[in-house]
Coordinates of C-alpha atoms and ligand atoms in Angstrom, one line a residue:
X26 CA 52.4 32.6 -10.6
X27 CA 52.4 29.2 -11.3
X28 CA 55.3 27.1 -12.8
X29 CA 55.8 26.6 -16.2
X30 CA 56.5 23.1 -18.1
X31 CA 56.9 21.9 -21.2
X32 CA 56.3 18.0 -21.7
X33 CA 57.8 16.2 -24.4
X34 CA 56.1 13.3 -25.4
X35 CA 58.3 10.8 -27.9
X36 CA 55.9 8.9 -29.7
X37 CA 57.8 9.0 -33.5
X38 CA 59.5 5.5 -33.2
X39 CA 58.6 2.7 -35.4
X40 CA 57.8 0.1 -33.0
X41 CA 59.4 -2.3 -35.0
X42 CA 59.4 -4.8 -32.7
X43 CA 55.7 -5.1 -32.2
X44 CA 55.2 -6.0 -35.9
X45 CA 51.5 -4.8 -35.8
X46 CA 50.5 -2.1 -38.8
X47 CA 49.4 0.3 -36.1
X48 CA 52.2 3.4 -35.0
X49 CA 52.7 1.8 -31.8
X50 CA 51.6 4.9 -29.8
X51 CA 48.3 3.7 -30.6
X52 CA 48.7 -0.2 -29.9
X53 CA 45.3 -0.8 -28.2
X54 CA 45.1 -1.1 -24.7
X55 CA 41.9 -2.2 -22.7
X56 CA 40.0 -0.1 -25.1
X57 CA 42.0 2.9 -25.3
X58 CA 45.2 3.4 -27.2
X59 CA 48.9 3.2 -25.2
X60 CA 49.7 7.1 -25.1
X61 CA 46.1 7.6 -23.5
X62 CA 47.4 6.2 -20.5
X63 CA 50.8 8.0 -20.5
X64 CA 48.6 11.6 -21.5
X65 CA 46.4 11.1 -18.7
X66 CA 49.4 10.7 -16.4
X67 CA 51.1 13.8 -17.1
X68 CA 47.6 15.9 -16.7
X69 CA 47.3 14.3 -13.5
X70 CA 50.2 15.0 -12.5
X71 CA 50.5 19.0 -13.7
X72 CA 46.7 19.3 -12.6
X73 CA 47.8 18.2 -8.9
X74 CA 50.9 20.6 -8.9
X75 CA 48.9 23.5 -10.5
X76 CA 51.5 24.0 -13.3
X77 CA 50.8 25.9 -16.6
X78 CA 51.9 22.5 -18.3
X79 CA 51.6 22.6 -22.3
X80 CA 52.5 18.5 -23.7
X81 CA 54.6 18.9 -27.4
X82 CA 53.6 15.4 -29.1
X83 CA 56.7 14.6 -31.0
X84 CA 55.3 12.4 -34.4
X85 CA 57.2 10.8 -37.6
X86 CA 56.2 7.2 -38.0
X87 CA 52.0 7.4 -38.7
X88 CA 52.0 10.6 -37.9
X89 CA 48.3 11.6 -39.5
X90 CA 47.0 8.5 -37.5
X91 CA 49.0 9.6 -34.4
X92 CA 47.6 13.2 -34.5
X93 CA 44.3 12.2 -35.3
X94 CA 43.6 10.2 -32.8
X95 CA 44.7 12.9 -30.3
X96 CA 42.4 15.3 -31.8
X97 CA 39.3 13.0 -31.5
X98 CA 40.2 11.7 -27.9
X99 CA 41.4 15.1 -26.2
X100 CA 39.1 17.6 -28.6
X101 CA 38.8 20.6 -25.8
X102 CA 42.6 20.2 -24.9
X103 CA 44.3 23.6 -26.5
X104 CA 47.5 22.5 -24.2
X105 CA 48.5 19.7 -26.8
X106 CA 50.4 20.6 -29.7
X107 CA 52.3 18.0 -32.5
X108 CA 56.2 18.6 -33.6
X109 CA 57.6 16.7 -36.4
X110 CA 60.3 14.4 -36.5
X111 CA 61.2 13.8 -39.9
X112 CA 63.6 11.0 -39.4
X113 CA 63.8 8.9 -36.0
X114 CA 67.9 9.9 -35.6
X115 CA 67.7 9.1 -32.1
X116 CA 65.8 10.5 -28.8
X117 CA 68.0 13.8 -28.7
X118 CA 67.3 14.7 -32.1
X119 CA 63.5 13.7 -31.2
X120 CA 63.8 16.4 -28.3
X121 CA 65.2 18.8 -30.8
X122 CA 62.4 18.4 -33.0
X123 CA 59.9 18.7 -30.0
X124 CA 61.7 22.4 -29.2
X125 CA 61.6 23.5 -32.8
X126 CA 58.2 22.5 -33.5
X127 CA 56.4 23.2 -30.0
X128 CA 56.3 27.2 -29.9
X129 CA 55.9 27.3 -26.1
X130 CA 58.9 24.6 -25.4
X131 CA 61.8 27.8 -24.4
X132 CA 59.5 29.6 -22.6
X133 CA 58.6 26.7 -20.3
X134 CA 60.6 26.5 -17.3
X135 CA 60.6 23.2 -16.7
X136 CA 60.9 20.6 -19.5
X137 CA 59.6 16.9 -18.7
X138 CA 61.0 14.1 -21.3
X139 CA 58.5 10.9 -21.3
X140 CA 57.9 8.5 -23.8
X141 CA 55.1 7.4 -25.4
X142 CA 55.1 3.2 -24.4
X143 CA 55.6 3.9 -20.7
X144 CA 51.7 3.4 -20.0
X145 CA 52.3 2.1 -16.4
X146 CA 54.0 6.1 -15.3
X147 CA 51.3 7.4 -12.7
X148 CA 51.0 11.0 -11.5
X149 CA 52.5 9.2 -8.3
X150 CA 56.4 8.7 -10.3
X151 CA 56.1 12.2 -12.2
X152 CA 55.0 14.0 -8.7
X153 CA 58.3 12.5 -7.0
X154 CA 60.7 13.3 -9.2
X155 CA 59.3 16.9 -10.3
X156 CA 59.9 17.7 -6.2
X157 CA 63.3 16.3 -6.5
X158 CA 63.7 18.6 -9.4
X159 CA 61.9 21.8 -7.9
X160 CA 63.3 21.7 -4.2
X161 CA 66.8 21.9 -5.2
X162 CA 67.5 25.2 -6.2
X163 CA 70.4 23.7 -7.6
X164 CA 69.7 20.8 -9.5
X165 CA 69.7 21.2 -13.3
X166 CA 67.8 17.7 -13.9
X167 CA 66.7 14.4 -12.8
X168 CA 66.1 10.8 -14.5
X169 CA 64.2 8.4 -12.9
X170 CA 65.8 5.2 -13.0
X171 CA 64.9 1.6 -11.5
X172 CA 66.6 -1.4 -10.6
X173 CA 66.1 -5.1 -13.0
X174 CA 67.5 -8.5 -12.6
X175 CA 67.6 -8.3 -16.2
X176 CA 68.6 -4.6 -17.4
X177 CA 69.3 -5.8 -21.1
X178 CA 68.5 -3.3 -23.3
X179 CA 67.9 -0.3 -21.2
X180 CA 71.2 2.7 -20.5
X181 CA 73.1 1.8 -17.3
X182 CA 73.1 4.4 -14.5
X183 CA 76.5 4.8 -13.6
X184 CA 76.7 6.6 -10.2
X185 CA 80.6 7.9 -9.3
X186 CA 82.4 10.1 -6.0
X187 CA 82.6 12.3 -9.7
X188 CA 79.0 12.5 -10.3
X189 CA 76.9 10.1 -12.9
X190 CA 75.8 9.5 -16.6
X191 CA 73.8 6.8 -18.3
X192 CA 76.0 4.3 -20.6
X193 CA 74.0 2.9 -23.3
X194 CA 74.2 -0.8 -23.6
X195 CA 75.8 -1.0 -26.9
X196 CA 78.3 1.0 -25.7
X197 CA 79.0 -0.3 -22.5
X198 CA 81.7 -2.6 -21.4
X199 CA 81.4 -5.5 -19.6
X200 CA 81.6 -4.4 -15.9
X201 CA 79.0 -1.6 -16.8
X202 CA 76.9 -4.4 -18.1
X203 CA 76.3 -5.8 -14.9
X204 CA 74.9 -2.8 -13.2
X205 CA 71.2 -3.5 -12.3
X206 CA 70.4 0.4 -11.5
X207 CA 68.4 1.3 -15.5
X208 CA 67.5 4.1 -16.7
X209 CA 64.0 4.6 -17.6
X210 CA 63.5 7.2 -20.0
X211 CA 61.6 9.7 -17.9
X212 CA 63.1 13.1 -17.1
X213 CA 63.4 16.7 -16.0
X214 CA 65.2 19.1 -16.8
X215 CA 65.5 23.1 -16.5
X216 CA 64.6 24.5 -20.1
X217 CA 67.8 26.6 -19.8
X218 CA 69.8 23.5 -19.0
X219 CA 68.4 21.8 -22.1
X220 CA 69.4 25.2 -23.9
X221 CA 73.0 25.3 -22.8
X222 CA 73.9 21.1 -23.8
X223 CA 71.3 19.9 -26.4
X224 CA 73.1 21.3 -29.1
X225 CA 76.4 19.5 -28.0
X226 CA 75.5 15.9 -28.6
X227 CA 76.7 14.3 -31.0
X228 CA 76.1 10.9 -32.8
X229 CA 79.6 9.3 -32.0
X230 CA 78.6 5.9 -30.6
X231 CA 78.0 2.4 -31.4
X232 CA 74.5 3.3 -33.0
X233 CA 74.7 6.3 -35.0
X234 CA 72.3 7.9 -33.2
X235 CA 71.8 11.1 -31.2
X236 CA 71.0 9.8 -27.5
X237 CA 69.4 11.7 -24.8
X238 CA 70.9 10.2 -22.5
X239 CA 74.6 12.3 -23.1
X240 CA 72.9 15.3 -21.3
X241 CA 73.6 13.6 -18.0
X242 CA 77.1 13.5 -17.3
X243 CA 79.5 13.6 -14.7
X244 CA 80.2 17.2 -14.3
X245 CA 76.7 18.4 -14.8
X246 CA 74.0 19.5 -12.0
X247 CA 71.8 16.3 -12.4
X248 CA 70.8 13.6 -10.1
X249 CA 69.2 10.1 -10.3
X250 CA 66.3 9.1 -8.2
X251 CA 65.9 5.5 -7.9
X252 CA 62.3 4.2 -7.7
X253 CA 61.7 1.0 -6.1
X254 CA 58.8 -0.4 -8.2
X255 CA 59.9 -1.6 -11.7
X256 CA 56.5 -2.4 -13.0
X257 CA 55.7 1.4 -13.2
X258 CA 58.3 2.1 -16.0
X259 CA 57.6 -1.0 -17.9
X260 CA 58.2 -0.6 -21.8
X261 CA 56.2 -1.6 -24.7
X262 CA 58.4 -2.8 -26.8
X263 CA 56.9 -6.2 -27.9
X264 CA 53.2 -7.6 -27.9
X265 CA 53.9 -9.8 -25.2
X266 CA 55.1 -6.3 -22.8
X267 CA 52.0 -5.2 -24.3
X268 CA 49.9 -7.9 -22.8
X269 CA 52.0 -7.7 -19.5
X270 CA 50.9 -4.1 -19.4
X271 CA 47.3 -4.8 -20.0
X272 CA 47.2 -7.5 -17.2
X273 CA 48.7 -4.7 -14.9
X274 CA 46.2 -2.6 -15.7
X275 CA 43.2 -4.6 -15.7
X276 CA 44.0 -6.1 -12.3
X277 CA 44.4 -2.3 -11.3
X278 CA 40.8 -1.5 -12.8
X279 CA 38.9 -4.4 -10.9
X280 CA 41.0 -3.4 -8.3
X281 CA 39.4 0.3 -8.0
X282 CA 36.1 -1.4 -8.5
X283 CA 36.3 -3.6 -5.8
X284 CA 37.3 -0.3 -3.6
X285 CA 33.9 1.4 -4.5
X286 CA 31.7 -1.8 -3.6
X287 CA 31.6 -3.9 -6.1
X288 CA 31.9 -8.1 -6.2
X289 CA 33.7 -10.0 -8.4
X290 CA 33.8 -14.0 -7.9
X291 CA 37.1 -13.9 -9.8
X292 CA 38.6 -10.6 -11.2
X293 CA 41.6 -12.4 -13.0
X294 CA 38.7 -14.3 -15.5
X295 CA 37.2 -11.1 -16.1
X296 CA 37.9 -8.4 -19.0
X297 CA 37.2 -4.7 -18.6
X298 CA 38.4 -1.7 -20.5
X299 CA 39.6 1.0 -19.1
X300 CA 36.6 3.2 -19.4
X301 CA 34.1 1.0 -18.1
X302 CA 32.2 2.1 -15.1
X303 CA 30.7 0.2 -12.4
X304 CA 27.9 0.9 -9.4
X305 CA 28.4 -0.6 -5.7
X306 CA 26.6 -3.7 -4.9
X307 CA 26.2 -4.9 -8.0
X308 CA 28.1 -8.6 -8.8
X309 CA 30.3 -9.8 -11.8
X310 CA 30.5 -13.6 -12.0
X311 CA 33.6 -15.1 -13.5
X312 CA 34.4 -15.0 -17.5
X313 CA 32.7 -11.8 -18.4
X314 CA 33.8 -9.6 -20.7
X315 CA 32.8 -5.7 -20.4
X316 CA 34.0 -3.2 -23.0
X317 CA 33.8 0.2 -24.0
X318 CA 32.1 3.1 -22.7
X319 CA 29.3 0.7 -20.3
X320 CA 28.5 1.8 -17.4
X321 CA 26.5 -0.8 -14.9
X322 CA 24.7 0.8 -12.2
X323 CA 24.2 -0.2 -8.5
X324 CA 23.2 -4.0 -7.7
X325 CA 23.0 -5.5 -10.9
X326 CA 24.0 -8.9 -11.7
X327 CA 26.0 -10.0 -14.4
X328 CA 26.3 -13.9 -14.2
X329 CA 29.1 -16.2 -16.2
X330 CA 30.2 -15.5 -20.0
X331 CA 28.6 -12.3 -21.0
X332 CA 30.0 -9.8 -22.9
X333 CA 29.2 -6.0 -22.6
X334 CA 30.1 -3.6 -25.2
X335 CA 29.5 0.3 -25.0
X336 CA 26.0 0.1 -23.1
X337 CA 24.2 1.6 -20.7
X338 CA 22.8 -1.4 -18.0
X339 CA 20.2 0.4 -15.3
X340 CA 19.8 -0.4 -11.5
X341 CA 19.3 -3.9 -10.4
X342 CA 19.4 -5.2 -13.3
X343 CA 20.4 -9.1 -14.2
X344 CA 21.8 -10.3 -17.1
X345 CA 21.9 -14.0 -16.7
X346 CA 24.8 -15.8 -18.2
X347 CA 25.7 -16.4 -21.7
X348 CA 24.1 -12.9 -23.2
X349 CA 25.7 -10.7 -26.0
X350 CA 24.7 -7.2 -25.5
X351 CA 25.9 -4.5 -27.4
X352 CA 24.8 -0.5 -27.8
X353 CA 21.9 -1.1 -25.5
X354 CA 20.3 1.5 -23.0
X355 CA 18.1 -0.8 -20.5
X356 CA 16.7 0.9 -17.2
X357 CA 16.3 -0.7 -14.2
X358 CA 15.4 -3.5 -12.9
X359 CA 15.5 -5.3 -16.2
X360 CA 16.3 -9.1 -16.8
X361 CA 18.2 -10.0 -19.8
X362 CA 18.9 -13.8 -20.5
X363 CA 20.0 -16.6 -20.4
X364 CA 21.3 -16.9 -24.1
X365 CA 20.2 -13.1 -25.3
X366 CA 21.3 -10.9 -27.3
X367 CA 20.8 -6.7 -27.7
X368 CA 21.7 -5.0 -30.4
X369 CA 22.6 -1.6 -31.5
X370 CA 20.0 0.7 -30.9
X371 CA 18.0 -1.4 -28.0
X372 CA 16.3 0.5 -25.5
X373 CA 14.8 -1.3 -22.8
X374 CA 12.4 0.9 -20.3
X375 CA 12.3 -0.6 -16.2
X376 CA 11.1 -3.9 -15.3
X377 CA 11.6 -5.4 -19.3
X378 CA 11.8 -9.3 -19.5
X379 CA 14.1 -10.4 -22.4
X380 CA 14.6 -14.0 -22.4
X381 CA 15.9 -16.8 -23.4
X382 CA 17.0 -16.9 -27.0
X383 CA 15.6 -13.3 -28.2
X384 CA 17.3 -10.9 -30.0
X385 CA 16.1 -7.3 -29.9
X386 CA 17.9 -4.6 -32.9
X387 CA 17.0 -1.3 -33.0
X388 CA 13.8 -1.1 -30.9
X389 CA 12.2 0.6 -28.2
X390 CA 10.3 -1.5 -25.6
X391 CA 8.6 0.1 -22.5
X392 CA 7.9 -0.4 -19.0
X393 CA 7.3 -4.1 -18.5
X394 CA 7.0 -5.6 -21.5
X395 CA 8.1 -9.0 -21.7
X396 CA 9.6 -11.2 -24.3
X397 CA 10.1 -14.4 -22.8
X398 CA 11.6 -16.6 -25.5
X399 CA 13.0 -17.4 -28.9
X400 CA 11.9 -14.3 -30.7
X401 CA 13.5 -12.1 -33.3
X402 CA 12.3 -8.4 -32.4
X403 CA 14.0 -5.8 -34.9
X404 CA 12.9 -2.0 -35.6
X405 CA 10.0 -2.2 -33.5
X406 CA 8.3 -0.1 -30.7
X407 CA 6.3 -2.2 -28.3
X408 CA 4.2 -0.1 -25.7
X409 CA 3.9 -0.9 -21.9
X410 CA 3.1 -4.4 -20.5
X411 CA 2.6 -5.9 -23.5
X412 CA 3.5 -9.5 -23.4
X413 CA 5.2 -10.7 -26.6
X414 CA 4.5 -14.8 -26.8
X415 CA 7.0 -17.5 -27.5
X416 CA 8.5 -17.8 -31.1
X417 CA 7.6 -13.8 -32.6
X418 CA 9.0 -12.6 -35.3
X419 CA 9.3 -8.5 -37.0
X420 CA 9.5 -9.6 -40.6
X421 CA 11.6 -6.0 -40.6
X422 CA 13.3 -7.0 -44.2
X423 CA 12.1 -6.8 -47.0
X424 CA 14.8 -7.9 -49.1
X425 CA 15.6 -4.2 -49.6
X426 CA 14.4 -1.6 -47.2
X427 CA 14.4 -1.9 -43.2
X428 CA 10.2 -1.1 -41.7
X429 CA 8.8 -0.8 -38.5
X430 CA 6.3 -2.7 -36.4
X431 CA 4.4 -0.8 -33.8
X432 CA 2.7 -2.4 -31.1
X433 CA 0.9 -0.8 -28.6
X434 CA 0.4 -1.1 -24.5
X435 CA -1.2 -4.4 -22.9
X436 CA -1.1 -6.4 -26.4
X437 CA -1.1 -9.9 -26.1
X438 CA 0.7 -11.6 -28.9
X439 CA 0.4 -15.3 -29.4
X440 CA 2.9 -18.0 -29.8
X441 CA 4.3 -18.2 -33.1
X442 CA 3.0 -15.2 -34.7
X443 CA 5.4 -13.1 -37.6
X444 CA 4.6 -9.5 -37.9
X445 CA 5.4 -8.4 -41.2
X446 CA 6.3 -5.1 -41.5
X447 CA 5.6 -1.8 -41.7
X448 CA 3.1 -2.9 -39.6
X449 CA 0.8 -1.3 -36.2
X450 CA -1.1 -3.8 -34.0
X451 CA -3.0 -1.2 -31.7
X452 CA -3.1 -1.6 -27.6
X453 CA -5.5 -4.0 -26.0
X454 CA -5.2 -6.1 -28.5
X455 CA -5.2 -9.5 -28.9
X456 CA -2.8 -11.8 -31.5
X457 CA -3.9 -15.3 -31.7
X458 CA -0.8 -18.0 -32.1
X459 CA 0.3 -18.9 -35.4
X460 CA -0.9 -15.8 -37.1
X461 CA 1.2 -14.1 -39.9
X462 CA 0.0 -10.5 -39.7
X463 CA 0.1 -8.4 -42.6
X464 CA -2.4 -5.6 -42.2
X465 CA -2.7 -3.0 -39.3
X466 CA -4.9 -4.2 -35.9
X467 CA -6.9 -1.6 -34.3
X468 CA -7.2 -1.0 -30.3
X469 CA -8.8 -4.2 -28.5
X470 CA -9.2 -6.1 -31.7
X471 CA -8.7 -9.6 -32.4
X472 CA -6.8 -10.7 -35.3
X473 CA -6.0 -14.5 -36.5
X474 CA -4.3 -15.2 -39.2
X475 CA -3.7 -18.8 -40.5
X476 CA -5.7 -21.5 -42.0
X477 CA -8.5 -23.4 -40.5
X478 CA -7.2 -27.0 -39.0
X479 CA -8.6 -30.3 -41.2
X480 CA -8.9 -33.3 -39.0
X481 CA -9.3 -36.9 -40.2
X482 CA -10.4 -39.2 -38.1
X483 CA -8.4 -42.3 -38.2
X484 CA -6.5 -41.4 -40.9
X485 CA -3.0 -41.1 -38.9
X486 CA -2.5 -44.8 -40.3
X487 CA -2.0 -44.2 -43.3
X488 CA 1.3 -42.3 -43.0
X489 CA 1.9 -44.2 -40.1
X490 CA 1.6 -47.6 -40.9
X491 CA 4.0 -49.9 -39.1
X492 CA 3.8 -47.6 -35.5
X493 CA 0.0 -47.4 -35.1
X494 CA -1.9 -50.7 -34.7
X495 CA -5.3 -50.2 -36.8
X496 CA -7.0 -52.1 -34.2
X497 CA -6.7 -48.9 -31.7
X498 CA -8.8 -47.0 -34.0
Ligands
UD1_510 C1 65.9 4.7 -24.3 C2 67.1 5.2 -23.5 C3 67.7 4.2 -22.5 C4 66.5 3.8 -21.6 C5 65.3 3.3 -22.4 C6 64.2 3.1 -21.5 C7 68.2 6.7 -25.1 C8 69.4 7.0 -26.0 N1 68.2 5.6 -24.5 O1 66.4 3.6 -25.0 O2 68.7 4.7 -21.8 O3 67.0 2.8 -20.7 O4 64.9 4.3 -23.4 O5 63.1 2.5 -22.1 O6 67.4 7.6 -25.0 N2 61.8 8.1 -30.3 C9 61.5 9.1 -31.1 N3 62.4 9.4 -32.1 C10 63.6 8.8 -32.2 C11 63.9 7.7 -31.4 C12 63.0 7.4 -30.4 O7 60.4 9.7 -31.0 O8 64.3 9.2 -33.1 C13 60.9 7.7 -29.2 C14 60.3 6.3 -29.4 O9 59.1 6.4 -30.1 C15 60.1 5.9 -27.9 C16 61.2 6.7 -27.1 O10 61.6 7.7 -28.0 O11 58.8 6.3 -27.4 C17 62.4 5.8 -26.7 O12 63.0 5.3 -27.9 P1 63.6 3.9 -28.0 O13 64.2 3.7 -29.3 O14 62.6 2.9 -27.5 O15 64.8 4.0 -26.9 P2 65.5 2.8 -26.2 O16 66.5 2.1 -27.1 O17 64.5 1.9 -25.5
MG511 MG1 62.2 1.7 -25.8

């Protein structure tokens, strides 16, 4: 039968120190919230060792928004649960409130202890010190510790011929000061172990408060593993750790990318959540920005300054530079830009031309339609090949209510022409330039729609009287 653990996440803390309203837990992280990251570790991690793994989320500070935004991220996962920590007294008590609230948390037979600002923590760190744990019959728990030129703030690892224990740094002395070897907040234990010393801590230090920490001591079955990458257990305390961790993270992202095929002129300008997905082949020019859920398929270009937000962009596609697409669907084959920008609700079918200064909200365009320039295209449904001319407008608004316009397949439309909607131009048809069209156009019709054109012989003069010599005339 498989193993059992329990995993404790601490995420009740203030965050004082990163003076944003948010609980930090969910301090925002290449589109995804800090505890995302540390979640998917651990499932990684108990997925790979095939453990019946349950993870206790241990709340107090935010706790509705902490627990809600588990629910909506993780809504199939029955293996999370929350436990209450009614006042942050320290991260023993925060454990104690895990085991009282977490119905499984006895029964498990291991217990991990991780908290909830350690985004960096791969499978990789939680595998290696869950074998220390599990190959030595008798170990009764491990800490993962790491080694800083400048351990300020974090517990001391104080290794002795007697055994070791973490010192706090409030209550360490000055030679214990100096030792580099940290603790990083990340452990193992056996339950029963937990069972046997949890109750005995006590608050009697510098701080008041009920550390963790005192179950490693001296006498007790419990080891240290040293890992030799710091970055991995970096804190978020602060919103500058918070931007270290997101350049880590970003550079790991283009990074994988770059391993599946795809080109980046220069990662380090670029800006990619987390979730975004990428095709090989396809090329990312510098100072683009692509967020949410997008995915870009295979051998698509995305030139300099565009910004990508939770759209879908189809094969061999090219979004010239300077575009601002977001919520679109566009197939393949598609080019978007210079200067666009796509709107909520745009769906682009293969072989669309968007060009340069168009924006399209709302609408569905089909295969090979092309809207070459300066246009305003909102709520509309424009059928195959239909070539849409320089300067159109959907008059969509009517100062109240949103309407539709309706175009059908092969319709020229002129220069300059408004369509004020609801509206339906039929297919085959043919829109002359300058038109403001305000009743319905059959199939293969003609419509044109402005005034007939005066012209005066000679008569430029008279508003032009210093600039055109009468004698030309
Ligand atoms: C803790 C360790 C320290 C270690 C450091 C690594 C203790 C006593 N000290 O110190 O040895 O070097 O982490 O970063 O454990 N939390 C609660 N409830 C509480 C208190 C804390 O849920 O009552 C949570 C916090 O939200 C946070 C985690 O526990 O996720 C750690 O708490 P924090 O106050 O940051 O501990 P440190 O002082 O950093
Ligand atoms: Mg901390």
């Amino acid at each position: 039968m498989a193993d059992s653990i329990g995993i404790a996440l601490l995420a009740a803390g203030k965050g004082t120190r990163m003076k944003i309203e948010t609980a930090k837990a969910l301090a925002p992280l290449l589109g995804r919230s800090l505890m995302d990251f540390v979640i998917d570790g651990v499932s990684a991690f108990s997925e790979k060792f095939k453990l019946d793994a349950h993870i206790g989320v241990v709340i107090g500070h935010r706790r509705e928004d902490v627990q809600k935004h588990v629910l909506s991220t993780y809504p199939k996962r029955t293996d999370i649960s929350f436990a209450i920590q009614e006042q942050q007294k320290g991260t023993a008590d925060a454990l104690k409130s895990y085991f009282q609230g977490t119905s499984k948390a006895w029964k498990q037979k291991y217990t991990m202890v991780i908290c909830a600002d350690t985004p960096l923590i791969s499978e990789n760190e939680l595998s290696q010190l869950f074998e220390q744990l599990s190959q030595n019959p008798k170990l009764e728990g491990v800490a993962a510790t790491f080694k800083t030129n400048d351990p300020t703030g974090y517990g001391r690892i104080v290794r002795s011929s007697k055994g070791f224990h973490i010192t706090e740094e409030k209550d360490a002395d000055a030679e214990t000061k100096k030792i580099q070897e940290v603790n990083s907040g990340l452990y193992i234990f056996k339950t029963d172990f937990i069972k046997k010393h949890l109750e005995e801590i006590d608050n009697k230090n510098k701080s008041g408060e009920f550390y963790l920490t005192d179950l490693f001591q001296d006498e007790y079955e419990v080891k240290p593993l040293l890992f030799a990458n710091e970055m991995v257990f970096h804190g978020v305390n602060t919103l500058d750790q918070l931007e270290e961790a997101e350049l880590h993270l970003r550079k790991k992202k283009t990074k994988i990318l770059k391993n599946k095929g795809v080109r980046f002129y220069d990662a380090d300008t670029c800006y990619l959540d987390w979730q975004v997905e990428i095709g090989s082949g396809s090329v990312i020019y510098p100072n683009v920005v692509i967020q949410g859920a997008t995915v870009i398929e295979n051998d698509c270009v995305i030139e300099m300054g565009n910004t990508i937000k939770n759209s879908r962009i189809g094969r061999a596609t090219t979004i010239f530079a300077n575009s601002y697409i977001d919520g679109a669907q566009v197939a393949a084959e598609v080019n978007i830009g210079p200067f666009a920008r796509l709107r909520p609700g745009t769906e682009l079918a293969d072989k669309v031309k968007i060009g340069n200064f168009v924006e399209v909200k709302k609408s569905q365009l089909a295969k090979g339609v092309k809207v070459s320039h300066l246009s305003y295209v909102g709520d509309c449904e424009i059928g195959q090949e239909s070539n849409i001319g320089c300067g159109f407008i959907s008059c969509n608004y009517d100062g109240v209510n949103k309407h539709k316009t309706k175009i059908g397949e092969n319709t020229f439309i002129g220069s300059d022409v408004q369509a004020v909607a609801p509206i339906t131009i039929g297919s085959d048809a043919f829109i002359a330039a300058g038109s403001t069209i305000t009743s319905n156009v059959p199939d293969g019709a003609f419509a044109i729609a402005r005034t007939k054109q005066v012209t005066k012989p000679d008569l430029a003069k008279k508003f032009l009287p210093k600039k055109v010599k009468s004698s030309s005339y």
